[in-house]
Amino acid sequence: MTNEASMGLPSFRQIQTLIKDQTEVEIKVLTNDLLVGKVRWQDDQCLCLLDHYDQPTIIWKQAMVFLKPKP
């Protein structure tokens, strides 16, 4: 799938909105860890999460169980 095709997907657009609004999110990964921070960027396979110390973590999208805005 090309990047242009991915940009039209609802999930891609929703994450772009979270990036634009700098919304804090929770991401659960397959290891059962819960990561909290702000999504900095995304591409077709990964996204970058900045934690409270502005430390970036690259997360493979295939390793994610869920991503949701933090209440």
PDB file of N, CA and C in Angstrom:
ATOM      1  N   MET A   1       0.856  -1.177   0.000  1.00  0.00           N
ATOM      2  CA  MET A   1       0.000   0.000   0.000  1.00  0.00           C
ATOM      3  C   MET A   1       0.898   1.234   0.000  1.00  0.00           C
ATOM      4  N   THR A   2       0.603   2.161  -0.851  1.00  0.00           N
ATOM      5  CA  THR A   2       1.413   3.373  -0.928  1.00  0.00           C
ATOM      6  C   THR A   2       0.989   4.362   0.143  1.00  0.00           C
ATOM      7  N   ASN A   3       1.855   5.313   0.413  1.00  0.00           N
ATOM      8  CA  ASN A   3       1.573   6.320   1.430  1.00  0.00           C
ATOM      9  C   ASN A   3       0.328   7.126   1.078  1.00  0.00           C
ATOM     10  N   GLU A   4       0.129   7.439  -0.212  1.00  0.00           N
ATOM     11  CA  GLU A   4      -1.051   8.210  -0.618  1.00  0.00           C
ATOM     12  C   GLU A   4      -2.330   7.448  -0.287  1.00  0.00           C
ATOM     13  N   ALA A   5      -2.332   6.135  -0.490  1.00  0.00           N
ATOM     14  CA  ALA A   5      -3.516   5.336  -0.188  1.00  0.00           C
ATOM     15  C   ALA A   5      -3.766   5.298   1.314  1.00  0.00           C
ATOM     16  N   SER A   6      -2.699   5.176   2.109  1.00  0.00           N
ATOM     17  CA  SER A   6      -2.842   5.122   3.568  1.00  0.00           C
ATOM     18  C   SER A   6      -3.443   6.398   4.122  1.00  0.00           C
ATOM     19  N   MET A   7      -3.078   7.536   3.538  1.00  0.00           N
ATOM     20  CA  MET A   7      -3.548   8.820   4.050  1.00  0.00           C
ATOM     21  C   MET A   7      -5.058   8.960   3.955  1.00  0.00           C
ATOM     22  N   GLY A   8      -5.705   8.194   3.104  1.00  0.00           N
ATOM     23  CA  GLY A   8      -7.150   8.261   2.972  1.00  0.00           C
ATOM     24  C   GLY A   8      -7.900   7.374   3.947  1.00  0.00           C
ATOM     25  N   LEU A   9      -7.201   6.507   4.664  1.00  0.00           N
ATOM     26  CA  LEU A   9      -7.860   5.597   5.598  1.00  0.00           C
ATOM     27  C   LEU A   9      -8.325   6.345   6.848  1.00  0.00           C
ATOM     28  N   PRO A  10      -9.493   5.979   7.390  1.00  0.00           N
ATOM     29  CA  PRO A  10      -9.997   6.661   8.585  1.00  0.00           C
ATOM     30  C   PRO A  10      -9.030   6.589   9.768  1.00  0.00           C
ATOM     31  N   SER A  11      -8.376   5.451   9.971  1.00  0.00           N
ATOM     32  CA  SER A  11      -7.463   5.329  11.108  1.00  0.00           C
ATOM     33  C   SER A  11      -6.277   6.278  10.956  1.00  0.00           C
ATOM     34  N   PHE A  12      -5.754   6.420   9.747  1.00  0.00           N
ATOM     35  CA  PHE A  12      -4.636   7.321   9.491  1.00  0.00           C
ATOM     36  C   PHE A  12      -5.057   8.764   9.764  1.00  0.00           C
ATOM     37  N   ARG A  13      -6.240   9.139   9.281  1.00  0.00           N
ATOM     38  CA  ARG A  13      -6.739  10.504   9.491  1.00  0.00           C
ATOM     39  C   ARG A  13      -6.987  10.785  10.974  1.00  0.00           C
ATOM     40  N   GLN A  14      -7.507   9.788  11.701  1.00  0.00           N
ATOM     41  CA  GLN A  14      -7.776   9.986  13.122  1.00  0.00           C
ATOM     42  C   GLN A  14      -6.471  10.208  13.889  1.00  0.00           C
ATOM     43  N   ILE A  15      -5.436   9.443  13.570  1.00  0.00           N
ATOM     44  CA  ILE A  15      -4.144   9.637  14.237  1.00  0.00           C
ATOM     45  C   ILE A  15      -3.559  10.991  13.857  1.00  0.00           C
ATOM     46  N   GLN A  16      -3.726  11.419  12.609  1.00  0.00           N
ATOM     47  CA  GLN A  16      -3.236  12.740  12.199  1.00  0.00           C
ATOM     48  C   GLN A  16      -3.916  13.836  13.015  1.00  0.00           C
ATOM     49  N   THR A  17      -5.205  13.669  13.320  1.00  0.00           N
ATOM     50  CA  THR A  17      -5.920  14.641  14.149  1.00  0.00           C
ATOM     51  C   THR A  17      -5.345  14.661  15.564  1.00  0.00           C
ATOM     52  N   LEU A  18      -5.022  13.490  16.116  1.00  0.00           N
ATOM     53  CA  LEU A  18      -4.409  13.423  17.445  1.00  0.00           C
ATOM     54  C   LEU A  18      -3.055  14.126  17.449  1.00  0.00           C
ATOM     55  N   ILE A  19      -2.295  13.985  16.359  1.00  0.00           N
ATOM     56  CA  ILE A  19      -0.997  14.651  16.239  1.00  0.00           C
ATOM     57  C   ILE A  19      -1.194  16.163  16.198  1.00  0.00           C
ATOM     58  N   LYS A  20      -2.107  16.602  15.337  1.00  0.00           N
ATOM     59  CA  LYS A  20      -2.355  18.040  15.157  1.00  0.00           C
ATOM     60  C   LYS A  20      -2.825  18.693  16.458  1.00  0.00           C
ATOM     61  N   ASP A  21      -3.721  18.016  17.166  1.00  0.00           N
ATOM     62  CA  ASP A  21      -4.281  18.561  18.408  1.00  0.00           C
ATOM     63  C   ASP A  21      -3.380  18.319  19.622  1.00  0.00           C
ATOM     64  N   GLN A  22      -2.293  17.574  19.439  1.00  0.00           N
ATOM     65  CA  GLN A  22      -1.362  17.223  20.518  1.00  0.00           C
ATOM     66  C   GLN A  22      -2.092  16.576  21.688  1.00  0.00           C
ATOM     67  N   THR A  23      -2.977  15.654  21.360  1.00  0.00           N
ATOM     68  CA  THR A  23      -3.765  14.940  22.351  1.00  0.00           C
ATOM     69  C   THR A  23      -2.940  13.823  22.980  1.00  0.00           C
ATOM     70  N   GLU A  24      -2.973  13.734  24.294  1.00  0.00           N
ATOM     71  CA  GLU A  24      -2.277  12.634  24.970  1.00  0.00           C
ATOM     72  C   GLU A  24      -3.058  11.344  24.733  1.00  0.00           C
ATOM     73  N   VAL A  25      -2.336  10.259  24.479  1.00  0.00           N
ATOM     74  CA  VAL A  25      -2.961   8.984  24.170  1.00  0.00           C
ATOM     75  C   VAL A  25      -2.401   7.871  25.038  1.00  0.00           C
ATOM     76  N   GLU A  26      -3.154   6.781  25.088  1.00  0.00           N
ATOM     77  CA  GLU A  26      -2.694   5.534  25.685  1.00  0.00           C
ATOM     78  C   GLU A  26      -2.574   4.517  24.557  1.00  0.00           C
ATOM     79  N   ILE A  27      -1.459   3.806  24.523  1.00  0.00           N
ATOM     80  CA  ILE A  27      -1.254   2.754  23.530  1.00  0.00           C
ATOM     81  C   ILE A  27      -0.912   1.470  24.264  1.00  0.00           C
ATOM     82  N   LYS A  28      -1.723   0.454  24.052  1.00  0.00           N
ATOM     83  CA  LYS A  28      -1.424  -0.863  24.609  1.00  0.00           C
ATOM     84  C   LYS A  28      -0.764  -1.675  23.509  1.00  0.00           C
ATOM     85  N   VAL A  29       0.335  -2.353  23.845  1.00  0.00           N
ATOM     86  CA  VAL A  29       1.056  -3.163  22.867  1.00  0.00           C
ATOM     87  C   VAL A  29       0.937  -4.645  23.230  1.00  0.00           C
ATOM     88  N   LEU A  30       1.371  -5.499  22.313  1.00  0.00           N
ATOM     89  CA  LEU A  30       1.216  -6.946  22.478  1.00  0.00           C
ATOM     90  C   LEU A  30       1.902  -7.503  23.721  1.00  0.00           C
ATOM     91  N   THR A  31       2.897  -6.806  24.245  1.00  0.00           N
ATOM     92  CA  THR A  31       3.573  -7.247  25.470  1.00  0.00           C
ATOM     93  C   THR A  31       2.763  -6.914  26.713  1.00  0.00           C
ATOM     94  N   ASN A  32       1.594  -6.338  26.527  1.00  0.00           N
ATOM     95  CA  ASN A  32       0.674  -5.928  27.587  1.00  0.00           C
ATOM     96  C   ASN A  32       1.125  -4.650  28.289  1.00  0.00           C
ATOM     97  N   ASP A  33       2.151  -3.969  27.766  1.00  0.00           N
ATOM     98  CA  ASP A  33       2.563  -2.680  28.311  1.00  0.00           C
ATOM     99  C   ASP A  33       1.581  -1.609  27.868  1.00  0.00           C
ATOM    100  N   LEU A  34       1.370  -0.623  28.718  1.00  0.00           N
ATOM    101  CA  LEU A  34       0.530   0.520  28.388  1.00  0.00           C
ATOM    102  C   LEU A  34       1.436   1.742  28.327  1.00  0.00           C
ATOM    103  N   LEU A  35       1.530   2.340  27.152  1.00  0.00           N
ATOM    104  CA  LEU A  35       2.391   3.498  26.934  1.00  0.00           C
ATOM    105  C   LEU A  35       1.527   4.754  26.870  1.00  0.00           C
ATOM    106  N   VAL A  36       2.020   5.838  27.451  1.00  0.00           N
ATOM    107  CA  VAL A  36       1.267   7.097  27.491  1.00  0.00           C
ATOM    108  C   VAL A  36       2.153   8.206  26.949  1.00  0.00           C
ATOM    109  N   GLY A  37       1.568   9.047  26.116  1.00  0.00           N
ATOM    110  CA  GLY A  37       2.301  10.181  25.578  1.00  0.00           C
ATOM    111  C   GLY A  37       1.540  10.815  24.436  1.00  0.00           C
ATOM    112  N   LYS A  38       2.274  11.569  23.617  1.00  0.00           N
ATOM    113  CA  LYS A  38       1.681  12.238  22.460  1.00  0.00           C
ATOM    114  C   LYS A  38       2.319  11.691  21.194  1.00  0.00           C
ATOM    115  N   VAL A  39       1.478  11.414  20.205  1.00  0.00           N
ATOM    116  CA  VAL A  39       1.988  10.909  18.935  1.00  0.00           C
ATOM    117  C   VAL A  39       2.659  12.060  18.205  1.00  0.00           C
ATOM    118  N   ARG A  40       3.906  11.846  17.803  1.00  0.00           N
ATOM    119  CA  ARG A  40       4.674  12.891  17.110  1.00  0.00           C
ATOM    120  C   ARG A  40       4.498  12.788  15.605  1.00  0.00           C
ATOM    121  N   TRP A  41       4.583  11.551  15.066  1.00  0.00           N
ATOM    122  CA  TRP A  41       4.406  11.328  13.636  1.00  0.00           C
ATOM    123  C   TRP A  41       3.994   9.887  13.412  1.00  0.00           C
ATOM    124  N   GLN A  42       3.554   9.613  12.203  1.00  0.00           N
ATOM    125  CA  GLN A  42       3.236   8.242  11.800  1.00  0.00           C
ATOM    126  C   GLN A  42       3.609   8.050  10.344  1.00  0.00           C
ATOM    127  N   ASP A  43       3.882   6.806   9.983  1.00  0.00           N
ATOM    128  CA  ASP A  43       4.021   6.424   8.586  1.00  0.00           C
ATOM    129  C   ASP A  43       3.223   5.139   8.399  1.00  0.00           C
ATOM    130  N   ASP A  44       3.426   4.459   7.291  1.00  0.00           N
ATOM    131  CA  ASP A  44       2.625   3.261   7.017  1.00  0.00           C
ATOM    132  C   ASP A  44       2.824   2.153   8.046  1.00  0.00           C
ATOM    133  N   GLN A  45       4.007   2.060   8.644  1.00  0.00           N
ATOM    134  CA  GLN A  45       4.305   0.921   9.514  1.00  0.00           C
ATOM    135  C   GLN A  45       4.519   1.273  10.978  1.00  0.00           C
ATOM    136  N   CYS A  46       4.864   2.513  11.274  1.00  0.00           N
ATOM    137  CA  CYS A  46       5.236   2.888  12.649  1.00  0.00           C
ATOM    138  C   CYS A  46       4.610   4.210  13.048  1.00  0.00           C
ATOM    139  N   LEU A  47       4.680   4.466  14.356  1.00  0.00           N
ATOM    140  CA  LEU A  47       4.418   5.813  14.850  1.00  0.00           C
ATOM    141  C   LEU A  47       5.408   6.117  15.953  1.00  0.00           C
ATOM    142  N   CYS A  48       5.598   7.390  16.213  1.00  0.00           N
ATOM    143  CA  CYS A  48       6.531   7.841  17.239  1.00  0.00           C
ATOM    144  C   CYS A  48       5.726   8.447  18.380  1.00  0.00           C
ATOM    145  N   LEU A  49       5.933   7.921  19.584  1.00  0.00           N
ATOM    146  CA  LEU A  49       5.252   8.403  20.772  1.00  0.00           C
ATOM    147  C   LEU A  49       6.259   9.140  21.647  1.00  0.00           C
ATOM    148  N   LEU A  50       5.940  10.379  22.032  1.00  0.00           N
ATOM    149  CA  LEU A  50       6.781  11.147  22.951  1.00  0.00           C
ATOM    150  C   LEU A  50       6.212  11.012  24.356  1.00  0.00           C
ATOM    151  N   ASP A  51       7.047  10.565  25.299  1.00  0.00           N
ATOM    152  CA  ASP A  51       6.579  10.428  26.673  1.00  0.00           C
ATOM    153  C   ASP A  51       6.649  11.770  27.400  1.00  0.00           C
ATOM    154  N   HIS A  52       6.409  11.754  28.702  1.00  0.00           N
ATOM    155  CA  HIS A  52       6.377  12.992  29.498  1.00  0.00           C
ATOM    156  C   HIS A  52       7.740  13.680  29.586  1.00  0.00           C
ATOM    157  N   TYR A  53       8.798  12.946  29.253  1.00  0.00           N
ATOM    158  CA  TYR A  53      10.150  13.513  29.257  1.00  0.00           C
ATOM    159  C   TYR A  53      10.614  13.854  27.843  1.00  0.00           C
ATOM    160  N   ASP A  54       9.693  13.862  26.895  1.00  0.00           N
ATOM    161  CA  ASP A  54       9.970  14.106  25.476  1.00  0.00           C
ATOM    162  C   ASP A  54      10.926  13.077  24.884  1.00  0.00           C
ATOM    163  N   GLN A  55      10.923  11.867  25.443  1.00  0.00           N
ATOM    164  CA  GLN A  55      11.718  10.771  24.902  1.00  0.00           C
ATOM    165  C   GLN A  55      10.887  10.051  23.839  1.00  0.00           C
ATOM    166  N   PRO A  56      11.410   9.921  22.623  1.00  0.00           N
ATOM    167  CA  PRO A  56      10.653   9.260  21.559  1.00  0.00           C
ATOM    168  C   PRO A  56      10.736   7.740  21.651  1.00  0.00           C
ATOM    169  N   THR A  57       9.631   7.086  21.370  1.00  0.00           N
ATOM    170  CA  THR A  57       9.571   5.637  21.254  1.00  0.00           C
ATOM    171  C   THR A  57       8.910   5.326  19.919  1.00  0.00           C
ATOM    172  N   ILE A  58       9.600   4.527  19.099  1.00  0.00           N
ATOM    173  CA  ILE A  58       9.036   4.093  17.823  1.00  0.00           C
ATOM    174  C   ILE A  58       8.255   2.809  18.074  1.00  0.00           C
ATOM    175  N   ILE A  59       7.004   2.789  17.663  1.00  0.00           N
ATOM    176  CA  ILE A  59       6.138   1.631  17.871  1.00  0.00           C
ATOM    177  C   ILE A  59       5.667   1.122  16.519  1.00  0.00           C
ATOM    178  N   TRP A  60       5.894  -0.155  16.266  1.00  0.00           N
ATOM    179  CA  TRP A  60       5.372  -0.775  15.044  1.00  0.00           C
ATOM    180  C   TRP A  60       3.858  -0.880  15.185  1.00  0.00           C
ATOM    181  N   LYS A  61       3.135  -0.451  14.191  1.00  0.00           N
ATOM    182  CA  LYS A  61       1.670  -0.489  14.251  1.00  0.00           C
ATOM    183  C   LYS A  61       1.155  -1.906  14.443  1.00  0.00           C
ATOM    184  N   GLN A  62       1.841  -2.896  13.892  1.00  0.00           N
ATOM    185  CA  GLN A  62       1.403  -4.288  14.032  1.00  0.00           C
ATOM    186  C   GLN A  62       1.541  -4.792  15.470  1.00  0.00           C
ATOM    187  N   ALA A  63       2.292  -4.078  16.309  1.00  0.00           N
ATOM    188  CA  ALA A  63       2.464  -4.466  17.713  1.00  0.00           C
ATOM    189  C   ALA A  63       1.413  -3.828  18.619  1.00  0.00           C
ATOM    190  N   MET A  64       0.589  -2.945  18.068  1.00  0.00           N
ATOM    191  CA  MET A  64      -0.402  -2.237  18.884  1.00  0.00           C
ATOM    192  C   MET A  64      -1.664  -3.064  19.045  1.00  0.00           C
ATOM    193  N   VAL A  65      -2.188  -3.076  20.278  1.00  0.00           N
ATOM    194  CA  VAL A  65      -3.480  -3.699  20.569  1.00  0.00           C
ATOM    195  C   VAL A  65      -4.561  -2.631  20.410  1.00  0.00           C
ATOM    196  N   PHE A  66      -4.329  -1.457  21.029  1.00  0.00           N
ATOM    197  CA  PHE A  66      -5.242  -0.326  20.835  1.00  0.00           C
ATOM    198  C   PHE A  66      -4.503   0.981  21.054  1.00  0.00           C
ATOM    199  N   LEU A  67      -5.094   2.036  20.543  1.00  0.00           N
ATOM    200  CA  LEU A  67      -4.638   3.414  20.747  1.00  0.00           C
ATOM    201  C   LEU A  67      -5.890   4.213  21.033  1.00  0.00           C
ATOM    202  N   LYS A  68      -5.894   4.962  22.141  1.00  0.00           N
ATOM    203  CA  LYS A  68      -7.068   5.785  22.450  1.00  0.00           C
ATOM    204  C   LYS A  68      -6.635   7.065  23.137  1.00  0.00           C
ATOM    205  N   PRO A  69      -7.433   8.122  22.953  1.00  0.00           N
ATOM    206  CA  PRO A  69      -7.150   9.373  23.647  1.00  0.00           C
ATOM    207  C   PRO A  69      -7.250   9.141  25.163  1.00  0.00           C
ATOM    208  N   LYS A  70      -6.368   9.789  25.892  1.00  0.00           N
ATOM    209  CA  LYS A  70      -6.387   9.641  27.351  1.00  0.00           C
ATOM    210  C   LYS A  70      -7.508  10.506  27.913  1.00  0.00           C
ATOM    211  N   PRO A  71      -8.285   9.936  28.837  1.00  0.00           N
ATOM    212  CA  PRO A  71      -9.399  10.720  29.414  1.00  0.00           C
ATOM    213  C   PRO A  71      -8.929  11.892  30.245  1.00  0.00           C
TER     214      PRO A  71
END
